[in-house]
Amino acid sequence: MSATDPRSIRLDQHLLPGDGRFGCGPSKVRPEQLADLAAAGRGLLGTSHRQAPVKNLVGSVRSGLASLFGLPDGWQIVLGNGGSTVFWDVATFGLIENLSQHLVFGEFSSKFAQAAAAAPHLADPLVIDSAPGTHPRAVATTEVDTYAFTHNETSTGVMMDLRRPDESSFVVVDATSAAGGLLWDPSQVDVYYFAPQKCFASDGGLWLAACSPTAIERIERIAASGRWVPASLDLKIALDNSRADQTYNTPALATLVLLESQLRWMNELGGLAACNARCRQSASIIYSWAESRPWATPFVADPAQRSEVVATIDITTASDGGVDANDICAALLANGIVDTDSYRKLGRNQLRIGMFPAVEPDDVRALTACIDAVVERLRP
Ligand SMILES: *Cc1c(COP(=O)(O)O)cnc(C)c1O
């Protein structure tokens, strides 16, 4: 703790961003989405998910995602309750045939590997890991039937290009914080799954998965094989329901309304390319700012691996003439700027900033000015 109590710092009003939400999920929800939610009111909220109004909403989410991602014919958007964490269990039952290979480079990517390792019906997964702040590379291996990648490792701010290890490999991607903000090529992926509380500015609790025709074949083959699968985690049941614009059990309707509203905005903005351009603009602001400050450094050394949606910025520690990142966060919080804390288990003197499409690049610029002002006051 420095001599100045960070919570006592008051920043000039003109420095502050228009919106102070920079979290990595749940993340900033645009006011227009809330207006859409209020407008959905009586016609939708509190009505049956087996009737036309909600089914149309689910249909609109599915077609909006297919158009955002430019999915080829034959792909399906499948959805169910439980968020990305539950999808790891869904995949353990319904996608991995016997042996998976996992690229592990942070907290989230390690969790899917753990789920596969714990499953008694699967072989012990192959794990390729690398130091935090980098990502490992997949190794094409004949026995592997599923390659598990993470498009953006939210705990470290590392992104990776999605490419099949070889032509016939089956690739499953955790895109929870990437989907809607990063570019990808459907020809390199079979399952691209995520939850709506990050780039899609909605609430958590739902998982969505874009599935290739090969993935659908795999889902149907495993379902026909007689493997025991709990119904709530059964991907074939989810697929059948999704084809009818439904979910197996009751979804949160407000989450779907917020998601659909954000998707319409993203597609009107110009689709995935336009969303990615906004994120890249924010990323360029924050990384070039960090490189120009003696007490800040982008955590990810390789610029090609630096995430365009989640920036991790190391701060020089107080003992080396910098400041405690927790003090920066506390001062920002006292000024209405929230969720700039680093991922706790990473244990670094670091800030982590969500730069999802909903976040204004100008607000990211304002945030950098606020951090400058806070550091100025906190440094001895
Ligand atoms: C947030 C996140 C998750 C967890 O999502 P939940 O919906 O909370 O289960 C998984 N993977 C990545 C990459 C994430 O960013």
GROMACS .gro file of C-alpha atoms and ligand atoms in nm:
model
  395
    1MET     CA    1   0.000   0.000   0.000
    2SER     CA    2   0.147   0.337  -0.097
    3ALA     CA    3   0.130   0.647   0.121
    4THR     CA    4  -0.177   0.776  -0.066
    5ASP     CA    5  -0.493   0.576  -0.002
    6PRO     CA    6  -0.593   0.478  -0.357
    7ARG     CA    7  -0.961   0.498  -0.263
    8SER     CA    8  -0.921   0.867  -0.184
    9ILE     CA    9  -0.808   0.957  -0.536
   10ARG     CA   10  -1.067   1.154  -0.733
   11LEU     CA   11  -1.006   1.179  -1.106
   12ASP     CA   12  -1.115   1.479  -1.311
   13GLN     CA   13  -1.455   1.417  -1.459
   14HIS     CA   14  -1.333   1.494  -1.811
   15LEU     CA   15  -1.080   1.209  -1.793
   16LEU     CA   16  -1.336   0.939  -1.719
   17PRO     CA   17  -1.461   0.695  -1.984
   18GLY     CA   18  -1.827   0.717  -2.085
   19ASP     CA   19  -1.870   0.365  -1.948
   20GLY     CA   20  -1.643   0.222  -1.682
   21ARG     CA   21  -1.702  -0.150  -1.743
   22PHE     CA   22  -1.385  -0.323  -1.863
   23GLY     CA   23  -1.445  -0.668  -1.720
   24CYS     CA   24  -1.385  -0.996  -1.902
   25GLY     CA   25  -1.728  -1.137  -1.833
   26PRO     CA   26  -1.989  -1.054  -1.744
   27SER     CA   27  -1.893  -0.751  -1.947
   28LYS     CA   28  -2.043  -0.422  -2.057
   29VAL     CA   29  -2.406  -0.445  -2.169
   30ARG     CA   30  -2.506  -0.163  -2.408
   31PRO     CA   31  -2.798   0.061  -2.300
   32GLU     CA   32  -2.975  -0.018  -2.629
   33GLN     CA   33  -2.980  -0.385  -2.528
   34LEU     CA   34  -3.152  -0.293  -2.202
   35ALA     CA   35  -3.407  -0.089  -2.397
   36ASP     CA   36  -3.469  -0.396  -2.615
   37LEU     CA   37  -3.510  -0.605  -2.301
   38ALA     CA   38  -3.766  -0.361  -2.159
   39ALA     CA   39  -3.947  -0.355  -2.495
   40ALA     CA   40  -3.955  -0.736  -2.503
   41GLY     CA   41  -4.150  -0.707  -2.178
   42ARG     CA   42  -4.498  -0.855  -2.200
   43GLY     CA   43  -4.472  -1.013  -2.542
   44LEU     CA   44  -4.182  -1.237  -2.450
   45LEU     CA   45  -4.068  -1.240  -2.089
   46GLY     CA   46  -4.287  -1.467  -1.887
   47THR     CA   47  -4.408  -1.664  -2.189
   48SER     CA   48  -4.354  -2.029  -2.278
   49HIS     CA   49  -4.030  -2.134  -2.447
   50ARG     CA   50  -4.232  -2.392  -2.640
   51GLN     CA   51  -4.438  -2.123  -2.818
   52ALA     CA   52  -4.367  -1.909  -3.123
   53PRO     CA   53  -4.237  -1.585  -2.963
   54VAL     CA   54  -3.948  -1.754  -2.779
   55LYS     CA   55  -3.885  -2.007  -3.057
   56ASN     CA   56  -3.858  -1.716  -3.303
   57LEU     CA   57  -3.612  -1.547  -3.070
   58VAL     CA   58  -3.398  -1.863  -3.052
   59GLY     CA   59  -3.424  -1.892  -3.431
   60SER     CA   60  -3.305  -1.536  -3.469
   61VAL     CA   61  -3.007  -1.602  -3.238
   62ARG     CA   62  -2.917  -1.910  -3.443
   63SER     CA   63  -2.943  -1.738  -3.780
   64GLY     CA   64  -2.772  -1.422  -3.648
   65LEU     CA   65  -2.474  -1.630  -3.535
   66ALA     CA   66  -2.460  -1.824  -3.862
   67SER     CA   67  -2.448  -1.498  -4.053
   68LEU     CA   68  -2.197  -1.332  -3.816
   69PHE     CA   69  -1.956  -1.626  -3.854
   70GLY     CA   70  -2.033  -1.679  -4.224
   71LEU     CA   71  -2.104  -2.046  -4.158
   72PRO     CA   72  -2.122  -2.268  -4.469
   73ASP     CA   73  -2.434  -2.475  -4.542
   74GLY     CA   74  -2.475  -2.776  -4.319
   75TRP     CA   75  -2.344  -2.611  -4.002
   76GLN     CA   76  -2.578  -2.592  -3.703
   77ILE     CA   77  -2.589  -2.363  -3.402
   78VAL     CA   78  -2.662  -2.584  -3.101
   79LEU     CA   79  -2.742  -2.441  -2.758
   80GLY     CA   80  -2.817  -2.553  -2.406
   81ASN     CA   81  -2.808  -2.445  -2.045
   82GLY     CA   82  -2.498  -2.427  -1.828
   83GLY     CA   83  -2.236  -2.204  -1.991
   84SER     CA   84  -1.897  -2.305  -2.130
   85THR     CA   85  -1.797  -2.494  -1.817
   86VAL     CA   86  -2.090  -2.730  -1.865
   87PHE     CA   87  -2.000  -2.761  -2.233
   88TRP     CA   88  -1.668  -2.921  -2.129
   89ASP     CA   89  -1.873  -3.200  -1.971
   90VAL     CA   90  -2.105  -3.208  -2.274
   91ALA     CA   91  -1.799  -3.249  -2.499
   92THR     CA   92  -1.649  -3.515  -2.275
   93PHE     CA   93  -1.965  -3.720  -2.327
   94GLY     CA   94  -2.068  -3.621  -2.676
   95LEU     CA   95  -1.763  -3.518  -2.883
   96ILE     CA   96  -1.449  -3.700  -2.769
   97GLU     CA   97  -1.449  -4.058  -2.898
   98ASN     CA   98  -1.154  -4.189  -2.699
   99LEU     CA   99  -0.843  -3.971  -2.698
  100SER     CA  100  -0.816  -3.592  -2.695
  101GLN     CA  101  -0.517  -3.362  -2.721
  102HIS     CA  102  -0.539  -3.034  -2.526
  103LEU     CA  103  -0.335  -2.719  -2.566
  104VAL     CA  104  -0.312  -2.591  -2.210
  105PHE     CA  105  -0.193  -2.234  -2.154
  106GLY     CA  106  -0.401  -2.096  -1.872
  107GLU     CA  107  -0.683  -2.160  -1.632
  108PHE     CA  108  -0.964  -2.219  -1.880
  109SER     CA  109  -0.779  -2.445  -2.121
  110SER     CA  110  -0.660  -2.656  -1.827
  111LYS     CA  111  -1.016  -2.717  -1.708
  112PHE     CA  112  -1.133  -2.896  -2.022
  113ALA     CA  113  -0.822  -3.117  -2.002
  114GLN     CA  114  -0.913  -3.197  -1.639
  115ALA     CA  115  -1.270  -3.286  -1.738
  116ALA     CA  116  -1.141  -3.526  -2.006
  117ALA     CA  117  -0.887  -3.676  -1.764
  118ALA     CA  118  -1.160  -3.744  -1.508
  119ALA     CA  119  -1.394  -3.919  -1.753
  120PRO     CA  120  -1.378  -4.295  -1.694
  121HIS     CA  121  -1.495  -4.376  -2.049
  122LEU     CA  122  -1.202  -4.192  -2.216
  123ALA     CA  123  -0.829  -4.257  -2.247
  124ASP     CA  124  -0.600  -4.023  -2.052
  125PRO     CA  125  -0.581  -3.706  -2.262
  126LEU     CA  126  -0.257  -3.580  -2.413
  127VAL     CA  127  -0.172  -3.238  -2.274
  128ILE     CA  128   0.069  -2.997  -2.441
  129ASP     CA  129   0.130  -2.694  -2.225
  130SER     CA  130   0.335  -2.378  -2.234
  131ALA     CA  131   0.429  -2.098  -1.995
  132PRO     CA  132   0.158  -1.841  -1.914
  133GLY     CA  133   0.174  -1.560  -2.168
  134THR     CA  134   0.244  -1.796  -2.460
  135HIS     CA  135   0.053  -2.075  -2.633
  136PRO     CA  136   0.173  -2.421  -2.731
  137ARG     CA  137   0.134  -2.580  -3.075
  138ALA     CA  138  -0.066  -2.891  -3.154
  139VAL     CA  139   0.109  -3.202  -3.273
  140ALA     CA  140  -0.074  -3.413  -3.533
  141THR     CA  141  -0.101  -3.761  -3.380
  142THR     CA  142  -0.278  -4.058  -3.539
  143GLU     CA  143  -0.457  -4.187  -3.227
  144VAL     CA  144  -0.599  -3.846  -3.132
  145ASP     CA  145  -0.965  -3.810  -3.232
  146THR     CA  146  -1.024  -3.461  -3.086
  147TYR     CA  147  -0.796  -3.155  -3.067
  148ALA     CA  148  -0.901  -2.904  -2.801
  149PHE     CA  149  -0.793  -2.545  -2.864
  150THR     CA  150  -0.874  -2.216  -2.692
  151HIS     CA  151  -0.913  -1.923  -2.929
  152ASN     CA  152  -0.849  -1.670  -2.654
  153GLU     CA  153  -0.712  -1.772  -2.312
  154THR     CA  154  -0.894  -1.517  -2.096
  155SER     CA  155  -0.679  -1.576  -1.790
  156THR     CA  156  -0.357  -1.465  -1.963
  157GLY     CA  157  -0.465  -1.257  -2.264
  158VAL     CA  158  -0.313  -1.493  -2.523
  159MET     CA  159  -0.488  -1.561  -2.854
  160MET     CA  160  -0.403  -1.830  -3.106
  161ASP     CA  161  -0.470  -1.884  -3.476
  162LEU     CA  162  -0.704  -2.172  -3.543
  163ARG     CA  163  -0.561  -2.424  -3.787
  164ARG     CA  164  -0.612  -2.798  -3.817
  165PRO     CA  165  -0.297  -2.995  -3.721
  166ASP     CA  166  -0.365  -3.200  -4.034
  167GLU     CA  167  -0.646  -3.217  -4.286
  168SER     CA  168  -0.844  -3.490  -4.116
  169SER     CA  169  -0.810  -3.373  -3.755
  170PHE     CA  170  -1.124  -3.292  -3.560
  171VAL     CA  171  -1.091  -2.952  -3.391
  172VAL     CA  172  -1.300  -2.829  -3.097
  173VAL     CA  173  -1.246  -2.470  -2.987
  174ASP     CA  174  -1.325  -2.293  -2.661
  175ALA     CA  175  -1.414  -1.951  -2.800
  176THR     CA  176  -1.588  -1.818  -2.491
  177SER     CA  177  -1.412  -1.481  -2.487
  178ALA     CA  178  -1.318  -1.480  -2.857
  179ALA     CA  179  -1.645  -1.549  -3.035
  180GLY     CA  180  -1.771  -1.227  -3.191
  181GLY     CA  181  -1.442  -1.041  -3.148
  182LEU     CA  182  -1.174  -1.251  -3.319
  183LEU     CA  183  -1.163  -1.376  -3.677
  184TRP     CA  184  -1.166  -1.749  -3.759
  185ASP     CA  185  -1.208  -1.970  -4.059
  186PRO     CA  186  -1.482  -2.236  -4.035
  187SER     CA  187  -1.281  -2.462  -4.269
  188GLN     CA  188  -1.028  -2.509  -3.985
  189VAL     CA  189  -1.275  -2.592  -3.707
  190ASP     CA  190  -1.548  -2.847  -3.626
  191VAL     CA  191  -1.696  -2.711  -3.305
  192TYR     CA  192  -1.668  -2.346  -3.197
  193TYR     CA  193  -1.833  -2.306  -2.856
  194PHE     CA  194  -1.887  -2.012  -2.623
  195ALA     CA  195  -2.116  -1.844  -2.372
  196PRO     CA  196  -2.288  -1.506  -2.421
  197GLN     CA  197  -2.146  -1.296  -2.134
  198LYS     CA  198  -1.828  -1.182  -2.312
  199CYS     CA  199  -1.829  -1.047  -2.671
  200PHE     CA  200  -2.206  -1.091  -2.686
  201ALA     CA  201  -2.265  -0.861  -2.388
  202SER     CA  202  -2.540  -1.076  -2.241
  203ASP     CA  203  -2.565  -1.282  -1.923
  204GLY     CA  204  -2.402  -1.616  -1.846
  205GLY     CA  205  -2.561  -1.955  -1.803
  206LEU     CA  206  -2.605  -2.060  -2.166
  207TRP     CA  207  -2.367  -2.247  -2.397
  208LEU     CA  208  -2.375  -2.215  -2.775
  209ALA     CA  209  -2.179  -2.425  -3.023
  210ALA     CA  210  -2.135  -2.381  -3.398
  211CYS     CA  211  -2.106  -2.739  -3.529
  212SER     CA  212  -1.973  -2.847  -3.869
  213PRO     CA  213  -2.133  -3.130  -4.069
  214THR     CA  214  -1.845  -3.353  -3.952
  215ALA     CA  215  -1.925  -3.260  -3.592
  216ILE     CA  216  -2.291  -3.344  -3.643
  217GLU     CA  217  -2.195  -3.684  -3.782
  218ARG     CA  218  -1.972  -3.739  -3.479
  219ILE     CA  219  -2.252  -3.637  -3.239
  220GLU     CA  220  -2.494  -3.876  -3.407
  221ARG     CA  221  -2.245  -4.162  -3.416
  222ILE     CA  222  -2.162  -4.134  -3.045
  223ALA     CA  223  -2.533  -4.108  -2.960
  224ALA     CA  224  -2.598  -4.429  -3.155
  225SER     CA  225  -2.309  -4.611  -2.986
  226GLY     CA  226  -2.495  -4.671  -2.663
  227ARG     CA  227  -2.257  -4.466  -2.443
  228TRP     CA  228  -2.433  -4.359  -2.123
  229VAL     CA  229  -2.489  -3.983  -2.122
  230PRO     CA  230  -2.690  -3.782  -1.865
  231ALA     CA  231  -2.980  -3.627  -2.058
  232SER     CA  232  -2.896  -3.269  -1.953
  233LEU     CA  233  -2.545  -3.313  -2.102
  234ASP     CA  234  -2.656  -3.503  -2.411
  235LEU     CA  235  -2.539  -3.323  -2.723
  236LYS     CA  236  -2.772  -3.522  -2.949
  237ILE     CA  237  -3.074  -3.415  -2.743
  238ALA     CA  238  -2.946  -3.055  -2.754
  239LEU     CA  239  -2.897  -3.081  -3.132
  240ASP     CA  240  -3.249  -3.212  -3.188
  241ASN     CA  241  -3.398  -2.936  -2.973
  242SER     CA  242  -3.186  -2.666  -3.136
  243ARG     CA  243  -3.299  -2.773  -3.483
  244ALA     CA  244  -3.651  -2.692  -3.359
  245ASP     CA  245  -3.531  -2.358  -3.211
  246GLN     CA  246  -3.571  -2.488  -2.858
  247THR     CA  247  -3.360  -2.599  -2.565
  248TYR     CA  248  -3.396  -2.927  -2.376
  249ASN     CA  249  -3.499  -2.747  -2.058
  250THR     CA  250  -3.608  -2.391  -1.985
  251PRO     CA  251  -3.355  -2.122  -2.081
  252ALA     CA  252  -3.322  -1.771  -1.927
  253LEU     CA  253  -3.528  -1.561  -2.167
  254ALA     CA  254  -3.367  -1.228  -2.072
  255THR     CA  255  -3.025  -1.373  -2.163
  256LEU     CA  256  -3.157  -1.465  -2.507
  257VAL     CA  257  -3.312  -1.120  -2.559
  258LEU     CA  258  -2.986  -0.941  -2.468
  259LEU     CA  259  -2.788  -1.177  -2.690
  260GLU     CA  260  -3.021  -1.134  -2.987
  261SER     CA  261  -3.009  -0.756  -2.951
  262GLN     CA  262  -2.630  -0.752  -2.943
  263LEU     CA  263  -2.611  -0.989  -3.243
  264ARG     CA  264  -2.832  -0.760  -3.450
  265TRP     CA  265  -2.607  -0.467  -3.359
  266MET     CA  266  -2.294  -0.666  -3.450
  267ASN     CA  267  -2.432  -0.774  -3.786
  268GLU     CA  268  -2.550  -0.418  -3.865
  269LEU     CA  269  -2.208  -0.284  -3.769
  270GLY     CA  270  -2.065  -0.492  -4.056
  271GLY     CA  271  -2.038  -0.840  -3.910
  272LEU     CA  272  -1.737  -1.013  -3.762
  273ALA     CA  273  -1.482  -0.810  -3.961
  274ALA     CA  274  -1.623  -0.483  -3.824
  275CYS     CA  275  -1.642  -0.617  -3.467
  276ASN     CA  276  -1.283  -0.740  -3.491
  277ALA     CA  277  -1.172  -0.403  -3.629
  278ARG     CA  278  -1.318  -0.230  -3.321
  279CYS     CA  279  -1.142  -0.474  -3.088
  280ARG     CA  280  -0.815  -0.433  -3.278
  281GLN     CA  281  -0.843  -0.057  -3.247
  282SER     CA  282  -0.887  -0.084  -2.868
  283ALA     CA  283  -0.600  -0.334  -2.848
  284SER     CA  284  -0.369  -0.111  -3.044
  285ILE     CA  285  -0.449   0.182  -2.811
  286ILE     CA  286  -0.376  -0.014  -2.498
  287TYR     CA  287  -0.066  -0.204  -2.610
  288SER     CA  288   0.103   0.101  -2.763
  289TRP     CA  289   0.023   0.298  -2.447
  290ALA     CA  290   0.174   0.023  -2.228
  291GLU     CA  291   0.487   0.009  -2.444
  292SER     CA  292   0.534   0.383  -2.405
  293ARG     CA  293   0.519   0.385  -2.024
  294PRO     CA  294   0.834   0.290  -1.829
  295TRP     CA  295   0.624   0.119  -1.559
  296ALA     CA  296   0.398  -0.085  -1.791
  297THR     CA  297   0.461  -0.373  -2.036
  298PRO     CA  298   0.228  -0.596  -2.234
  299PHE     CA  299   0.246  -0.934  -2.053
  300VAL     CA  300   0.238  -1.132  -2.380
  301ALA     CA  301   0.581  -1.092  -2.536
  302ASP     CA  302   0.493  -1.205  -2.890
  303PRO     CA  303   0.277  -0.934  -3.053
  304ALA     CA  304   0.109  -1.200  -3.273
  305GLN     CA  305  -0.019  -1.379  -2.960
  306ARG     CA  306  -0.140  -1.061  -2.785
  307SER     CA  307  -0.513  -1.083  -2.754
  308GLU     CA  308  -0.733  -0.837  -2.940
  309VAL     CA  309  -1.011  -0.884  -2.685
  310VAL     CA  310  -0.839  -0.921  -2.344
  311ALA     CA  311  -0.528  -0.712  -2.269
  312THR     CA  312  -0.296  -0.812  -1.986
  313ILE     CA  313  -0.057  -0.537  -1.882
  314ASP     CA  314   0.223  -0.598  -1.633
  315ILE     CA  315   0.298  -0.312  -1.397
  316THR     CA  316   0.642  -0.259  -1.243
  317THR     CA  317   0.614  -0.344  -0.873
  318ALA     CA  318   0.636  -0.080  -0.604
  319SER     CA  319   0.974  -0.214  -0.490
  320ASP     CA  320   1.107  -0.152  -0.844
  321GLY     CA  321   0.977   0.204  -0.861
  322GLY     CA  322   0.630   0.120  -0.993
  323VAL     CA  323   0.304   0.072  -0.807
  324ASP     CA  324   0.089  -0.211  -0.675
  325ALA     CA  325  -0.163  -0.302  -0.948
  326ASN     CA  326  -0.423  -0.366  -0.677
  327ASP     CA  327  -0.390  -0.001  -0.574
  328ILE     CA  328  -0.448   0.108  -0.934
  329CYS     CA  329  -0.761  -0.107  -0.947
  330ALA     CA  330  -0.882   0.029  -0.613
  331ALA     CA  331  -0.836   0.390  -0.730
  332LEU     CA  332  -1.011   0.318  -1.060
  333LEU     CA  333  -1.295   0.148  -0.873
  334ALA     CA  334  -1.336   0.456  -0.651
  335ASN     CA  335  -1.397   0.645  -0.979
  336GLY     CA  336  -1.651   0.404  -1.124
  337ILE     CA  337  -1.409   0.204  -1.341
  338VAL     CA  338  -1.459  -0.164  -1.262
  339ASP     CA  339  -1.307  -0.508  -1.314
  340THR     CA  340  -0.957  -0.415  -1.427
  341ASP     CA  341  -0.804  -0.674  -1.191
  342SER     CA  342  -0.577  -0.947  -1.323
  343TYR     CA  343  -0.680  -1.311  -1.313
  344ARG     CA  344  -0.616  -1.395  -0.949
  345LYS     CA  345  -0.450  -1.734  -0.994
  346LEU     CA  346  -0.196  -1.587  -1.235
  347GLY     CA  347  -0.053  -1.397  -0.935
  348ARG     CA  348   0.112  -1.113  -1.128
  349ASN     CA  349   0.126  -0.738  -1.067
  350GLN     CA  350  -0.101  -0.688  -1.361
  351LEU     CA  351  -0.410  -0.520  -1.503
  352ARG     CA  352  -0.649  -0.710  -1.729
  353ILE     CA  353  -0.881  -0.517  -1.957
  354GLY     CA  354  -1.174  -0.655  -2.156
  355MET     CA  355  -1.198  -0.495  -2.501
  356PHE     CA  356  -1.504  -0.670  -2.639
  357PRO     CA  357  -1.698  -0.516  -2.930
  358ALA     CA  358  -1.939  -0.332  -2.697
  359VAL     CA  359  -1.651  -0.137  -2.543
  360GLU     CA  360  -1.583   0.198  -2.714
  361PRO     CA  361  -1.221   0.236  -2.830
  362ASP     CA  362  -1.243   0.597  -2.706
  363ASP     CA  363  -1.328   0.463  -2.360
  364VAL     CA  364  -1.016   0.245  -2.373
  365ARG     CA  365  -0.817   0.558  -2.456
  366ALA     CA  366  -0.981   0.739  -2.162
  367LEU     CA  367  -0.895   0.443  -1.938
  368THR     CA  368  -0.526   0.476  -2.024
  369ALA     CA  369  -0.538   0.846  -1.927
  370CYS     CA  370  -0.706   0.753  -1.599
  371ILE     CA  371  -0.438   0.493  -1.523
  372ASP     CA  372  -0.168   0.752  -1.598
  373ALA     CA  373  -0.332   0.997  -1.356
  374VAL     CA  374  -0.368   0.730  -1.086
  375VAL     CA  375  -0.008   0.613  -1.120
  376GLU     CA  376   0.111   0.973  -1.104
  377ARG     CA  377  -0.059   1.012  -0.765
  378LEU     CA  378   0.039   0.672  -0.629
  379ARG     CA  379   0.408   0.673  -0.711
  380PRO     CA  380   0.626   0.779  -0.420
  381LIG     C1  381  -1.524  -1.726  -1.928
  381LIG     C2  382  -1.460  -1.843  -1.990
  381LIG     C3  383  -1.503  -1.974  -1.964
  381LIG     C4  384  -1.609  -2.004  -1.860
  381LIG     O1  385  -1.734  -1.967  -1.905
  381LIG     P1  386  -1.862  -2.000  -1.814
  381LIG     O2  387  -1.977  -1.962  -1.904
  381LIG     O3  388  -1.851  -1.917  -1.691
  381LIG     O4  389  -1.860  -2.144  -1.784
  381LIG     C5  390  -1.444  -2.077  -2.032
  381LIG     N1  391  -1.346  -2.056  -2.122
  381LIG     C6  392  -1.301  -1.933  -2.148
  381LIG     C7  393  -1.192  -1.915  -2.251
  381LIG     C8  394  -1.357  -1.822  -2.085
  381LIG     O5  395  -1.314  -1.700  -2.113
   0.00000   0.00000   0.00000
